[in-house]
């Protein structure tokens, strides 16, 4: 580990928490008794780092120490112990590239070269102040190796090409959505599900309580009590319902062709992100009213087609679509419109 | 087997120890020697050096004996006491492995290391280390850190035992040393390499088991085996800390603490420890007489003749003032000479002080021993700041506050004492508040000597004594009332009766004009600006305020150069020993006065220091009890309240007795090291306070 020292020059003389951070500080301080408030040192250092452009300056550390009434040396010990507290300035986008074994085996060393080529040495900040990088130990996303954390988000399943592209975009001020950079959802198999595909796995129908076959039946407490209604008893004994028949071709919903610019922003529906929107558009679904008109058969068909059984009902796409089709707003769509939902932004949008 | 005792079988020997013991203490009880680096009796247990490994038969791994509480151990399966081995191949191999890891990054620079010869790592490497190294990679190197003018750092030698960190946080109470980073990058440092500010910082040098923290002033001066070691007593404050003076040739090379649980435990303040370079600077090594306004070196005969001329006047026009560092022998000889000459104007107290004339010793002693603060449940400090007036005692107060839930109350200046306290008020009227703090079993009321040097000093003493009585500080077995002195010589001089005789005037009276001749016995802390046209005879060791105004200088030995008696603030009689010879023609104070008495025709009745001490014992039997402090035996004498003589306290707030901890006496003012510390402190106080 390299020597860790404050960059005193870049740290300046003063630091103040942003006003909007104060409630969070109060939240953390509220967790501990007044005389044990030094327990909040790590959360407060973290907040100070957030408020100080991603690194912890010496005045920021002192501010934390003063607030917690701790000797500076004690806070200094904590700040230097945890390498996630950065004592030197970092870029607007700080890349923490995982170099631990799984990522290394999946090509992290090549990604390091990309960093070195595009940014420079570790902890070097590019002239425009946009990028810096460092190698870190395992970030716990080995299933999507190799990966990097850029500011607060994980960018996974990287290749030298996709990673280079991300760095180029970030370097040019273009935001990049986090997540896997191959064709898969989170850490699901590439190219769609290969197992756990039965729809009823997810609709809750299997949660019914069954009687265990070898359980010694307890004597009924009240022999006069009426036996449980037969249908319920039947349901209890049925552990696994018959799987549904495969959806038929006639259940495919109505499709449309619309001129460019005519389509609705389906991402305003909670549950539809850029990937799903694209898939729906390819199916020929562009309008809220189309989704609002879906029959249960149509829903089954779409879910089967898109390999996510139960999700449309769970997320209530149809009701959302009805509201939006009438020109009204939902809670979620308001947030989308306000630009607060990262996953509903278009790629390349700044 | 009693509930609080636990039986262990250590190296085949059965021992029974309290359950609260650590396994290491139990092993020592059984006579086994356990090597250690991080463990220290007076600090919390860290358990990070792993050198104290022992074998617990049945346990899967070696046990770090310093961190294993005996009461937590379990019996053997058959119910017999647990078997511990502190020797044997198993333990040897474990410690050998630990030692190998410790030495991986430790430089082989013993030949140029000041710790060499008294290094724990060196000693233990001989016992447990390998003959060779198997480590082939690069050793780590660590940047040296600034820790101020006293502590030199060579951080590559550090083995991260964290003793210094724990000392600063626990004992000194100034959290300024820490371990930053982690693993291989771990480093000991102060915050951004600021200098240490604690008055006890020098103790980290003793605590460091390797040569990472060493004494800066002593650096490369001597090897421990070349030094002549003399156990003595410190006189930088009124505590009388026990010290060891290490000397080479005729120079004092360093001063180290000696363990005395009753006085200084094993700590020493920075002033006591680093004063020694002042013993070689600004020394008065020949007699001087002022001729034509210039001090001219003369021989003893000429000096005495000149002194006789000066003192051949009416005795009412002569005054004797004893300084802060005066030893009992000199005080006794001076007092006897003064009385023989008919001089009644003698005083050893600071100007303005009126206490100590009641003839009751308990009225100017601390009474409760320094160690009693660990038994006390409340401590009332009146007009005193023990952090600068008795720094080592302050650490003991902190210890009691930290571990015994001692409650501290302060009447006086509110300063950082390294522990929390209730501030009752800044002026003497707040002494009345003390009486309202009832409900303590063993309360202690301690009045600072500087509070007694005020105009209303007697009223303050009486008020504090009154308050002490009302809260139950004085009982049959508890004498929780007394005075914390700042000067090492004061109590001893008072014990000889060095106060104005019948019709005599006190220090203020002597110095505020009216005298024709003043004899200063090492008195440098007094204001000599109002003496008027007066001849001054200065007997002392250093050329300081007194000597610069003197007309005749009679050079005396310093405390490291003579066997001398001092009485500390508790009333404990202790003796220094001669570690080196007096400088040049300097003589012991009493011998100068004895010789002078002959010249003056008033020959004192003792020819040797032993005769003098016999006379002392005869005059005051307390001088017979070397090393003894009366403690609660004084309670009886305190039963009667101290009267104020009709005066009442004023509203003027208490002020600090010591403005500069490092500059309180002529030896300190002659010391370069102390000057550096003083500058450092002043430098620190300005910019940091502004932030």
CSV table of C-alpha atoms in Angstrom, one decimal, chain B residues 128-530:
chain,number,residue,atom,x,y,z
B,128,UNK,CA,14.5,-15.9,21.3
B,129,UNK,CA,15.8,-14.7,18.0
B,130,UNK,CA,17.2,-16.7,15.1
B,131,UNK,CA,20.8,-16.4,14.3
B,132,UNK,CA,20.1,-15.5,10.7
B,133,UNK,CA,17.4,-14.0,8.6
B,134,UNK,CA,15.4,-15.9,6.0
B,135,UNK,CA,13.8,-12.8,4.6
B,136,UNK,CA,14.8,-12.0,1.1
B,137,UNK,CA,12.5,-9.2,0.1
B,138,UNK,CA,13.0,-5.5,0.6
B,139,UNK,CA,12.6,-4.3,4.1
B,140,UNK,CA,10.1,-1.6,4.6
B,141,UNK,CA,11.2,1.9,5.5
B,142,UNK,CA,9.2,4.5,7.3
B,143,UNK,CA,9.5,8.2,7.2
B,144,UNK,CA,10.8,9.8,10.4
B,145,UNK,CA,8.2,12.0,12.1
B,146,UNK,CA,8.6,15.3,13.9
B,147,UNK,CA,7.5,15.0,17.5
B,148,UNK,CA,9.0,18.2,18.8
B,149,UNK,CA,12.2,19.1,20.5
B,150,UNK,CA,12.3,16.3,23.1
B,151,UNK,CA,11.5,13.1,21.2
B,152,UNK,CA,13.6,11.9,18.3
B,153,UNK,CA,12.0,9.5,16.0
B,154,UNK,CA,13.5,6.8,13.8
B,155,UNK,CA,10.3,5.2,12.7
B,156,UNK,CA,11.8,2.3,10.7
B,157,UNK,CA,12.7,0.8,14.0
B,158,UNK,CA,9.1,0.9,15.3
B,159,UNK,CA,7.5,-2.4,15.9
B,160,UNK,CA,4.0,-1.0,16.4
B,161,UNK,CA,3.5,-1.9,20.0
B,162,UNK,CA,1.4,1.2,20.5
B,163,UNK,CA,2.7,1.8,24.0
B,164,UNK,CA,3.3,5.5,23.1
B,165,UNK,CA,-0.2,5.8,21.7
B,166,UNK,CA,-1.8,4.4,24.8
B,167,UNK,CA,0.4,6.5,27.1
B,168,UNK,CA,-0.6,9.7,25.4
B,169,UNK,CA,-4.3,8.8,25.5
B,170,UNK,CA,-4.5,7.2,28.9
B,171,UNK,CA,-1.8,8.6,31.2
B,172,UNK,CA,-0.9,12.0,29.7
B,173,UNK,CA,-4.5,12.6,28.6
B,174,UNK,CA,-3.5,14.5,25.5
B,175,UNK,CA,-4.5,12.4,22.5
B,176,UNK,CA,-1.8,13.4,20.1
B,177,UNK,CA,-0.1,10.2,19.1
B,178,UNK,CA,-1.8,7.7,16.9
B,179,UNK,CA,-1.2,4.9,14.5
B,180,UNK,CA,-2.2,5.8,11.0
B,181,UNK,CA,-2.8,3.5,7.9
B,182,UNK,CA,-2.8,-0.2,8.4
B,183,UNK,CA,-1.0,-3.4,7.9
B,184,UNK,CA,2.4,-3.0,6.4
B,185,UNK,CA,1.7,0.8,5.9
B,186,UNK,CA,1.1,1.4,9.6
B,187,UNK,CA,3.0,4.3,11.1
B,188,UNK,CA,3.1,6.0,14.5
B,189,UNK,CA,2.8,9.7,14.2
B,190,UNK,CA,1.4,12.8,15.8
B,191,UNK,CA,-1.4,14.6,13.9
B,192,UNK,CA,0.3,16.0,10.8
B,193,UNK,CA,3.6,15.7,12.6
B,194,UNK,CA,2.8,18.4,15.1
B,195,UNK,CA,5.0,18.6,18.2
B,196,UNK,CA,4.0,16.8,21.4
B,197,UNK,CA,2.4,19.2,23.8
B,198,UNK,CA,2.0,17.1,26.9
B,199,UNK,CA,4.2,17.9,29.9
B,200,UNK,CA,4.8,14.2,30.2
B,201,UNK,CA,5.8,13.5,26.6
B,202,UNK,CA,9.3,12.4,27.6
B,203,UNK,CA,7.9,9.2,29.1
B,204,UNK,CA,7.3,7.7,25.7
B,205,UNK,CA,11.0,7.5,25.3
B,206,UNK,CA,11.2,5.1,28.3
B,207,UNK,CA,8.1,3.3,27.1
B,208,UNK,CA,9.4,2.6,23.6
B,209,UNK,CA,10.8,-0.9,23.7
B,210,UNK,CA,13.0,-0.3,20.7
B,211,UNK,CA,14.9,2.7,19.4
B,212,UNK,CA,12.0,4.3,17.5
B,213,UNK,CA,11.4,7.1,20.1
B,214,UNK,CA,14.6,8.2,21.7
B,215,UNK,CA,15.7,11.3,23.6
B,216,UNK,CA,16.6,14.1,21.2
B,217,UNK,CA,18.8,16.1,23.6
B,218,UNK,CA,20.7,12.9,24.6
B,219,UNK,CA,21.1,11.6,21.1
B,220,UNK,CA,24.5,10.1,20.4
B,221,UNK,CA,25.9,11.5,23.7
B,222,UNK,CA,26.6,8.3,25.5
B,223,UNK,CA,26.1,4.6,25.8
B,224,UNK,CA,24.1,3.3,28.8
B,225,UNK,CA,27.0,1.2,30.1
B,226,UNK,CA,29.3,4.2,30.2
B,227,UNK,CA,27.1,6.1,32.5
B,228,UNK,CA,27.4,6.4,36.3
B,229,UNK,CA,24.0,6.1,37.7
B,230,UNK,CA,23.0,7.9,40.9
B,231,UNK,CA,19.6,7.7,42.4
B,232,UNK,CA,18.4,11.1,43.5
B,233,UNK,CA,15.4,13.4,43.9
B,234,UNK,CA,14.0,15.9,41.5
B,235,UNK,CA,13.5,19.5,42.5
B,236,UNK,CA,11.7,21.0,39.5
B,237,UNK,CA,8.4,20.9,41.4
B,238,UNK,CA,7.3,20.3,44.9
B,239,UNK,CA,6.5,16.6,44.3
B,240,UNK,CA,10.0,15.3,44.7
B,241,UNK,CA,9.9,12.8,42.0
B,242,UNK,CA,12.5,10.1,42.3
B,243,UNK,CA,15.1,10.2,39.6
B,244,UNK,CA,18.3,8.5,38.4
B,245,UNK,CA,21.0,10.9,37.3
B,246,UNK,CA,23.1,9.4,34.7
B,247,UNK,CA,26.5,11.1,34.4
B,248,UNK,CA,29.7,10.6,32.4
B,249,UNK,CA,32.8,12.3,33.7
B,250,UNK,CA,31.6,15.5,35.4
B,251,UNK,CA,28.6,16.0,33.1
B,252,UNK,CA,25.0,14.9,33.7
B,253,UNK,CA,24.0,13.1,30.5
B,254,UNK,CA,20.4,12.4,31.2
B,255,UNK,CA,17.8,12.1,34.0
B,256,UNK,CA,15.5,9.1,34.2
B,257,UNK,CA,12.6,8.3,36.5
B,258,UNK,CA,12.9,5.8,39.3
B,259,UNK,CA,9.8,4.0,40.4
B,260,UNK,CA,8.3,5.3,43.6
B,261,UNK,CA,4.7,4.3,43.8
B,262,UNK,CA,4.0,6.8,46.5
B,263,UNK,CA,5.4,9.8,44.6
B,264,UNK,CA,5.8,9.6,40.8
B,265,UNK,CA,4.9,6.0,40.0
B,266,UNK,CA,7.3,5.6,37.1
B,267,UNK,CA,6.7,8.9,35.3
B,268,UNK,CA,8.7,12.1,35.1
B,269,UNK,CA,7.7,15.4,33.8
B,270,UNK,CA,9.5,16.8,30.8
B,271,UNK,CA,11.0,19.6,32.9
B,272,UNK,CA,12.5,17.2,35.4
B,273,UNK,CA,13.7,14.9,32.6
B,274,UNK,CA,15.3,17.3,30.2
B,275,UNK,CA,16.6,20.0,32.6
B,276,UNK,CA,20.1,18.5,32.6
B,277,UNK,CA,21.6,20.7,30.0
B,278,UNK,CA,20.8,23.6,32.2
B,279,UNK,CA,23.2,22.2,34.8
B,280,UNK,CA,26.1,22.9,32.5
B,281,UNK,CA,25.1,26.4,31.3
B,282,UNK,CA,25.1,29.8,33.1
B,283,UNK,CA,26.9,28.3,36.0
B,284,UNK,CA,28.4,30.3,38.8
B,285,UNK,CA,31.8,28.6,39.1
B,286,UNK,CA,33.8,31.2,41.0
B,287,UNK,CA,33.0,33.9,43.6
B,288,UNK,CA,32.4,37.3,42.1
B,289,UNK,CA,32.5,40.8,43.7
B,290,UNK,CA,31.1,43.9,41.9
B,291,UNK,CA,33.9,46.4,41.5
B,292,UNK,CA,33.2,49.6,39.6
B,293,UNK,CA,29.9,48.3,38.6
B,294,UNK,CA,31.4,45.1,37.1
B,295,UNK,CA,31.3,41.6,38.5
B,296,UNK,CA,34.9,40.5,38.9
B,297,UNK,CA,36.0,37.0,39.7
B,298,UNK,CA,37.8,36.8,43.0
B,299,UNK,CA,38.9,34.0,45.4
B,300,UNK,CA,36.8,32.8,48.3
B,301,UNK,CA,38.8,34.7,50.8
B,302,UNK,CA,38.3,38.0,49.0
B,303,UNK,CA,34.6,37.2,48.6
B,304,UNK,CA,34.1,36.5,52.2
B,305,UNK,CA,36.0,39.6,53.3
B,306,UNK,CA,33.7,41.7,51.0
B,307,UNK,CA,30.7,39.9,52.4
B,308,UNK,CA,31.9,40.7,55.9
B,309,UNK,CA,32.1,44.4,55.0
B,310,UNK,CA,28.6,44.4,53.6
B,311,UNK,CA,27.1,42.5,56.6
B,312,UNK,CA,28.8,44.6,59.3
B,313,UNK,CA,25.8,46.7,59.7
B,314,UNK,CA,22.8,46.8,62.0
B,315,UNK,CA,21.0,43.5,61.8
B,316,UNK,CA,17.6,45.1,61.3
B,317,UNK,CA,18.9,46.3,58.0
B,318,UNK,CA,19.8,42.8,56.8
B,319,UNK,CA,17.4,40.4,55.1
B,320,UNK,CA,17.7,36.8,54.1
B,321,UNK,CA,15.5,35.5,51.4
B,322,UNK,CA,15.5,31.8,50.5
B,323,UNK,CA,14.7,30.7,46.9
B,324,UNK,CA,12.5,28.0,45.5
B,325,UNK,CA,15.2,25.4,45.1
B,326,UNK,CA,16.9,25.8,48.6
B,327,UNK,CA,17.9,22.6,50.3
B,328,UNK,CA,17.2,22.0,54.0
B,329,UNK,CA,20.8,22.1,55.0
B,330,UNK,CA,21.4,25.5,53.4
B,331,UNK,CA,18.2,26.8,54.9
B,332,UNK,CA,19.2,25.6,58.4
B,333,UNK,CA,22.7,27.0,58.2
B,334,UNK,CA,21.5,30.3,56.8
B,335,UNK,CA,18.8,30.6,59.5
B,336,UNK,CA,21.3,29.7,62.3
B,337,UNK,CA,23.7,32.3,60.9
B,338,UNK,CA,21.0,35.0,60.6
B,339,UNK,CA,19.8,34.4,64.2
B,340,UNK,CA,23.4,34.4,65.4
B,341,UNK,CA,23.9,37.7,63.8
B,342,UNK,CA,20.7,39.0,65.3
B,343,UNK,CA,18.9,39.1,61.9
B,344,UNK,CA,15.1,38.5,62.2
B,345,UNK,CA,14.3,39.4,58.6
B,346,UNK,CA,14.3,35.9,57.1
B,347,UNK,CA,11.7,34.4,54.8
B,348,UNK,CA,11.4,31.6,52.4
B,349,UNK,CA,7.9,32.3,51.1
B,350,UNK,CA,7.0,34.2,48.0
B,351,UNK,CA,6.4,37.9,48.4
B,352,UNK,CA,2.9,38.5,49.9
B,353,UNK,CA,2.5,35.1,51.5
B,354,UNK,CA,1.6,35.1,55.1
B,355,UNK,CA,0.9,31.4,55.8
B,356,UNK,CA,3.1,29.0,57.6
B,357,UNK,CA,3.8,31.1,60.8
B,358,UNK,CA,1.3,29.3,63.0
B,359,UNK,CA,3.9,26.7,64.0
B,360,UNK,CA,1.6,23.9,62.9
B,361,UNK,CA,3.2,21.9,60.1
B,362,UNK,CA,-0.1,20.5,58.8
B,363,UNK,CA,-1.1,24.1,57.9
B,364,UNK,CA,1.3,24.2,55.0
B,365,UNK,CA,1.6,20.6,54.0
B,366,UNK,CA,-0.5,18.8,51.5
B,367,UNK,CA,-1.3,16.2,54.3
B,368,UNK,CA,-3.1,13.7,52.2
B,369,UNK,CA,-0.3,11.8,50.3
B,370,UNK,CA,-0.1,12.3,46.6
B,371,UNK,CA,-1.2,8.7,46.2
B,372,UNK,CA,-4.3,9.3,48.3
B,373,UNK,CA,-6.0,10.9,45.3
B,374,UNK,CA,-6.6,7.3,44.2
B,375,UNK,CA,-8.6,6.6,47.3
B,376,UNK,CA,-10.5,9.9,47.2
B,377,UNK,CA,-13.9,10.3,45.7
B,378,UNK,CA,-13.8,14.0,45.3
B,379,UNK,CA,-11.0,16.5,44.7
B,380,UNK,CA,-11.4,20.3,45.1
B,381,UNK,CA,-8.6,22.3,43.6
B,382,UNK,CA,-8.5,25.8,44.9
B,383,UNK,CA,-6.3,28.3,42.9
B,384,UNK,CA,-4.1,25.6,41.5
B,385,UNK,CA,-3.4,24.0,38.2
B,386,UNK,CA,-1.7,20.7,38.9
B,387,UNK,CA,-1.1,20.1,35.2
B,388,UNK,CA,1.8,22.6,35.3
B,389,UNK,CA,2.4,22.8,39.1
B,390,UNK,CA,2.8,19.0,39.6
B,391,UNK,CA,2.5,17.4,36.2
B,392,UNK,CA,3.1,13.8,37.4
B,393,UNK,CA,0.5,14.2,40.1
B,394,UNK,CA,-1.9,15.5,37.5
B,395,UNK,CA,-1.5,12.2,35.7
B,396,UNK,CA,-2.4,10.4,38.9
B,397,UNK,CA,-5.5,12.6,39.3
B,398,UNK,CA,-6.4,11.7,35.7
B,399,UNK,CA,-5.9,8.0,36.5
B,400,UNK,CA,-8.3,8.3,39.5
B,401,UNK,CA,-10.8,10.2,37.4
B,402,UNK,CA,-10.6,7.7,34.7
B,403,UNK,CA,-10.7,4.5,36.7
B,404,UNK,CA,-12.1,5.4,40.2
B,405,UNK,CA,-14.8,7.9,39.1
B,406,UNK,CA,-13.1,10.6,41.1
B,407,UNK,CA,-15.1,13.9,40.9
B,408,UNK,CA,-13.0,17.0,40.4
B,409,UNK,CA,-14.1,20.5,41.3
B,410,UNK,CA,-12.0,23.6,40.5
B,411,UNK,CA,-12.1,27.0,42.1
B,412,UNK,CA,-9.8,29.1,40.0
B,413,UNK,CA,-8.7,29.5,36.5
B,414,UNK,CA,-10.5,27.1,34.2
B,415,UNK,CA,-7.8,25.4,32.1
B,416,UNK,CA,-7.5,22.1,30.3
B,417,UNK,CA,-6.4,19.7,33.1
B,418,UNK,CA,-6.8,16.5,30.9
B,419,UNK,CA,-9.9,15.5,32.8
B,420,UNK,CA,-13.4,16.8,33.2
B,421,UNK,CA,-14.2,18.9,36.3
B,422,UNK,CA,-16.9,21.1,37.6
B,423,UNK,CA,-15.9,24.7,37.7
B,424,UNK,CA,-17.2,26.3,40.8
B,425,UNK,CA,-16.0,29.7,40.2
B,426,UNK,CA,-12.9,31.8,39.3
B,427,UNK,CA,-12.5,33.9,42.5
B,428,UNK,CA,-12.1,33.0,46.2
B,429,UNK,CA,-15.8,33.7,46.9
B,430,UNK,CA,-16.5,30.4,45.1
B,431,UNK,CA,-14.8,28.6,48.0
B,432,UNK,CA,-18.1,28.8,49.7
B,433,UNK,CA,-19.5,26.5,47.0
B,434,UNK,CA,-17.3,23.7,48.1
B,435,UNK,CA,-19.3,23.4,51.4
B,436,UNK,CA,-22.4,22.7,49.3
B,437,UNK,CA,-20.8,19.6,47.7
B,438,UNK,CA,-21.7,17.2,50.5
B,439,UNK,CA,-22.0,13.4,50.3
B,440,UNK,CA,-18.5,12.4,49.6
B,441,UNK,CA,-16.7,9.7,51.7
B,442,UNK,CA,-13.2,10.9,51.2
B,443,UNK,CA,-13.0,14.4,49.8
B,444,UNK,CA,-9.7,16.2,49.3
B,445,UNK,CA,-9.3,20.0,49.3
B,446,UNK,CA,-6.1,21.2,47.8
B,447,UNK,CA,-5.1,24.8,47.8
B,448,UNK,CA,-2.4,26.1,45.5
B,449,UNK,CA,0.5,27.8,47.1
B,450,UNK,CA,0.1,30.8,44.7
B,451,UNK,CA,-3.4,31.3,46.2
B,452,UNK,CA,-1.7,31.9,49.5
B,453,UNK,CA,0.7,34.4,48.2
B,454,UNK,CA,-2.1,36.9,47.6
B,455,UNK,CA,-3.1,39.7,50.0
B,456,UNK,CA,-6.0,37.6,51.1
B,457,UNK,CA,-4.0,34.4,51.3
B,458,UNK,CA,-4.7,33.7,54.9
B,459,UNK,CA,-8.4,34.3,54.4
B,460,UNK,CA,-8.4,31.9,51.4
B,461,UNK,CA,-6.6,29.2,53.4
B,462,UNK,CA,-9.0,29.7,56.3
B,463,UNK,CA,-12.1,29.6,54.0
B,464,UNK,CA,-10.8,26.5,52.2
B,465,UNK,CA,-10.1,24.9,55.6
B,466,UNK,CA,-13.6,25.8,56.7
B,467,UNK,CA,-15.1,24.2,53.6
B,468,UNK,CA,-13.0,21.1,54.1
B,469,UNK,CA,-14.2,20.7,57.6
B,470,UNK,CA,-17.8,21.1,56.5
B,471,UNK,CA,-17.7,18.4,53.8
B,472,UNK,CA,-15.9,16.0,56.0
B,473,UNK,CA,-12.4,16.1,54.6
B,474,UNK,CA,-10.8,15.7,58.0
B,475,UNK,CA,-11.5,12.5,59.8
B,476,UNK,CA,-9.6,10.2,62.0
B,477,UNK,CA,-8.1,8.3,59.1
B,478,UNK,CA,-8.3,11.0,56.4
B,479,UNK,CA,-6.5,14.3,56.2
B,480,UNK,CA,-8.0,15.6,52.9
B,481,UNK,CA,-6.9,19.2,53.3
B,482,UNK,CA,-3.6,20.8,52.3
B,483,UNK,CA,-1.4,23.0,50.2
B,484,UNK,CA,0.1,22.0,46.8
B,485,UNK,CA,3.4,23.8,46.7
B,486,UNK,CA,5.2,24.7,43.5
B,487,UNK,CA,8.7,25.0,44.9
B,488,UNK,CA,10.8,22.0,45.9
B,489,UNK,CA,12.6,23.9,48.7
B,490,UNK,CA,9.6,25.6,50.4
B,491,UNK,CA,8.3,22.9,52.7
B,492,UNK,CA,11.9,22.0,53.9
B,493,UNK,CA,12.7,25.6,54.6
B,494,UNK,CA,9.4,26.1,56.5
B,495,UNK,CA,10.2,23.0,58.5
B,496,UNK,CA,13.5,24.6,59.6
B,497,UNK,CA,11.5,27.6,60.6
B,498,UNK,CA,12.7,29.9,57.8
B,499,UNK,CA,10.1,32.6,58.4
B,500,UNK,CA,10.5,36.1,59.9
B,501,UNK,CA,11.7,36.0,63.5
B,502,UNK,CA,10.5,38.2,66.3
B,503,UNK,CA,10.0,41.6,64.9
B,504,UNK,CA,11.3,40.6,61.5
B,505,UNK,CA,9.8,41.4,58.2
B,506,UNK,CA,8.7,39.0,55.4
B,507,UNK,CA,9.9,38.6,51.8
B,508,UNK,CA,7.8,41.6,50.7
B,509,UNK,CA,9.1,43.7,53.5
B,510,UNK,CA,12.7,42.8,52.8
B,511,UNK,CA,12.4,43.5,49.1
B,512,UNK,CA,10.4,46.7,49.2
B,513,UNK,CA,13.2,48.9,50.4
B,514,UNK,CA,14.4,49.6,53.9
B,515,UNK,CA,17.2,47.0,53.9
B,516,UNK,CA,20.8,47.8,53.4
B,517,UNK,CA,21.9,44.3,52.6
B,518,UNK,CA,20.0,41.3,51.3
B,519,UNK,CA,21.3,37.8,51.2
B,520,UNK,CA,19.6,35.8,48.4
B,521,UNK,CA,19.8,32.1,48.8
B,522,UNK,CA,19.1,31.1,45.2
B,523,UNK,CA,16.2,33.4,45.2
B,524,UNK,CA,15.5,34.3,41.5
B,525,UNK,CA,11.7,34.3,41.4
B,526,UNK,CA,11.5,37.4,43.5
B,527,UNK,CA,11.0,41.0,42.3
B,528,UNK,CA,14.2,42.9,43.0
B,529,UNK,CA,13.1,46.1,41.4
B,530,UNK,CA,12.0,47.9,44.6
